[in-house]
XYZ file of C-alpha atoms in Angstrom:
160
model
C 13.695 1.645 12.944
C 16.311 3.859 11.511
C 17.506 3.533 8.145
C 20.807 5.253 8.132
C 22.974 7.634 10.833
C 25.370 9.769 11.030
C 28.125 10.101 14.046
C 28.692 12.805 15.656
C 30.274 15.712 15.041
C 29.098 16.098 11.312
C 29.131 18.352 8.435
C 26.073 19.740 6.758
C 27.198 18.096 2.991
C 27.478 14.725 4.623
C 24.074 15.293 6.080
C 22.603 16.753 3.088
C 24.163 13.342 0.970
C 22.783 11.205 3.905
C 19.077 12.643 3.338
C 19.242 13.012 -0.613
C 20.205 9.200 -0.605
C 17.308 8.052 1.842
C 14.613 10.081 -0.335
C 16.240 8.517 -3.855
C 16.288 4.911 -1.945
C 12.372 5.510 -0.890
C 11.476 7.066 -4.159
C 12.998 3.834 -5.952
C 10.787 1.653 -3.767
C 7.816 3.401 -3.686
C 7.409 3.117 -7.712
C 8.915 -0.399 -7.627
C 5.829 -1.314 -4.984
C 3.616 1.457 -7.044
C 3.608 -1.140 -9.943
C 3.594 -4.524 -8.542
C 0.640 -3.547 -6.594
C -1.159 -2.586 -9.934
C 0.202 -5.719 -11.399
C -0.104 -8.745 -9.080
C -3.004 -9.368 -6.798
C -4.163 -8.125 -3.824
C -3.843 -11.223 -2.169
C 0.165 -10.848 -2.432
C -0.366 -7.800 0.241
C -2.210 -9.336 2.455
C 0.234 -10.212 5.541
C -1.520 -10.750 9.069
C -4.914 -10.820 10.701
C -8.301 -10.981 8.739
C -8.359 -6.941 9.472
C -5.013 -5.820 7.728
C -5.600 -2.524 6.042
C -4.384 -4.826 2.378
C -7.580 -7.149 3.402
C -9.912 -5.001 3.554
C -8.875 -3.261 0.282
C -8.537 -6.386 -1.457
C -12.385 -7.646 -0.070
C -13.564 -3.717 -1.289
C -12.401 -3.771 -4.502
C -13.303 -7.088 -5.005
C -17.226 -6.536 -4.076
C -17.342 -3.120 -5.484
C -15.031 -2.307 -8.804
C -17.646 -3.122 -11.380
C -20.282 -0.811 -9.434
C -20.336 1.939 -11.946
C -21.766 3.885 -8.887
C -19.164 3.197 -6.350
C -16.491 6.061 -5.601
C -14.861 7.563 -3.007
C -17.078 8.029 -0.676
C -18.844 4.486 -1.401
C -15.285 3.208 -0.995
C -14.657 4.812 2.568
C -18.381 3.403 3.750
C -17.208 -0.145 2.768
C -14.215 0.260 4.519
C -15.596 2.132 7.403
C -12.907 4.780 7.489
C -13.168 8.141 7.057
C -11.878 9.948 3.912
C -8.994 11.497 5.443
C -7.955 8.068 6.860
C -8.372 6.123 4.023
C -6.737 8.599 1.875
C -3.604 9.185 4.038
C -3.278 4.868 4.251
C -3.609 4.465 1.036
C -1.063 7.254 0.055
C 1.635 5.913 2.501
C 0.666 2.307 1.028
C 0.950 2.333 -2.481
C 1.457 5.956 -2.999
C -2.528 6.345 -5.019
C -5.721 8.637 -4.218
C -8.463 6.554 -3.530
C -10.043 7.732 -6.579
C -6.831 6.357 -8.576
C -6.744 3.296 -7.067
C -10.362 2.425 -8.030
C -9.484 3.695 -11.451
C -6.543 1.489 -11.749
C -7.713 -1.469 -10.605
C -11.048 -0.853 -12.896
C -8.336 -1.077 -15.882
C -6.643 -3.947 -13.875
C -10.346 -5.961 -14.642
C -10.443 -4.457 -18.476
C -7.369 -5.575 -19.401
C -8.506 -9.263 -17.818
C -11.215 -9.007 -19.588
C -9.612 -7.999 -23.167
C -8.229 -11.332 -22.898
C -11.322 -12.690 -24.131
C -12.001 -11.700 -28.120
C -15.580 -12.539 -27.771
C -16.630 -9.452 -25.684
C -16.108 -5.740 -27.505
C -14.996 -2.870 -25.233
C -18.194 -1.516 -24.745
C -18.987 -4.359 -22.829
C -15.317 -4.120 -21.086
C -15.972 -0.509 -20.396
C -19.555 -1.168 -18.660
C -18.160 -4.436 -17.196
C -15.072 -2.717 -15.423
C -17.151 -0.516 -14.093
C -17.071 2.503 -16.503
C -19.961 4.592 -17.940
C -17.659 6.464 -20.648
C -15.960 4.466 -23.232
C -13.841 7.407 -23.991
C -12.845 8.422 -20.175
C -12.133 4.376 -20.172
C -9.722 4.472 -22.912
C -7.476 7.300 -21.673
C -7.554 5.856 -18.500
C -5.974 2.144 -20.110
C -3.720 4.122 -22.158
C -2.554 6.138 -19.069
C -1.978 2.652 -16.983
C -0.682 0.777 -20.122
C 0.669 3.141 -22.134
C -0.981 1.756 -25.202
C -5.113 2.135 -26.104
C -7.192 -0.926 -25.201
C -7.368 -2.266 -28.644
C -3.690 -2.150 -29.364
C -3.507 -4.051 -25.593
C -5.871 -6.600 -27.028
C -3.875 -6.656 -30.370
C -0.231 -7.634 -28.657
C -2.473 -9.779 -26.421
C -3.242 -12.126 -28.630
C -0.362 -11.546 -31.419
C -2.144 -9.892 -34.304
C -0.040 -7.722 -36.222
C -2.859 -5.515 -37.904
């Protein structure tokens, strides 16, 4: 499917707008996906057949995010794709490295689980699948711009 053309004969400016506009236009949706795939569910991506590429990320993830074990090449096993593969889908998809998409969606769980005031984020970090509380905190602050216990603050409306 073509997203723009140009008639023939053309000039190289009109050309060079043409392309400039397609890669701005792609950029814009690539973040705009970027972060609703963080955000909303998995299930949201799932369109098709029981073996869409979003279904078996959403079933991997789902099994295997609070494994404090499970990386990259745990991930690929579960899916039964090579690295290369998985990698290059999951670029083209939501524009991540495997390993970033496991980290995300590790903070996607902690910040679920900061909803509850009961548990400390030692236990968030170790339940999310984390084994340093410190790597785990620059990773929420890099997602959600703010350190888990400020999240957990706003969360719940305390102003301390």
């Amino acid at each position: 499917k073509a997203d723009d053309y140009v008639t023939k004969p053309f000039g190289t400016n009109i050309l060079k707008q043409k392309v400039g506009n397609l890669v701005e236009v792609r950029n814009v949706m690539s973040q705009k996906y970027r972060k609703e795939f963080i955000i909303k569910p998995l299930d949201l991506l799932i369109s098709g057949g029981e073996d869409s590429f979003a279904k078996i990320l959403k079933d991997v993830i789902e099994n295997e995010i609070t494994n404090p074990d499970f990386g990259v090449d745990e991930f690929c096993e579960a899916a039964a794709m090579s690295r290369s593969q998985l990698y290059r889908k999951l670029k083209a998809t939501v524009d991540m490295s495997v390993s970033e998409f496991i980290r995300v969606h590790r903070i996607k769980l902690a910040s679920e689980l900061l909803k509850n005031k009961n548990l400390n984020l030692t236990d968030i970090c170790y339940s999310s699948g984390f084994t340093d509380a410190s790597y785990f905190s620059k990773s929420f602050k890099d997602v959600f711009k703010v350190p888990p216990t400020e999240y957990r603050k706003k969360l719940h409306g305390d102003s301390n």
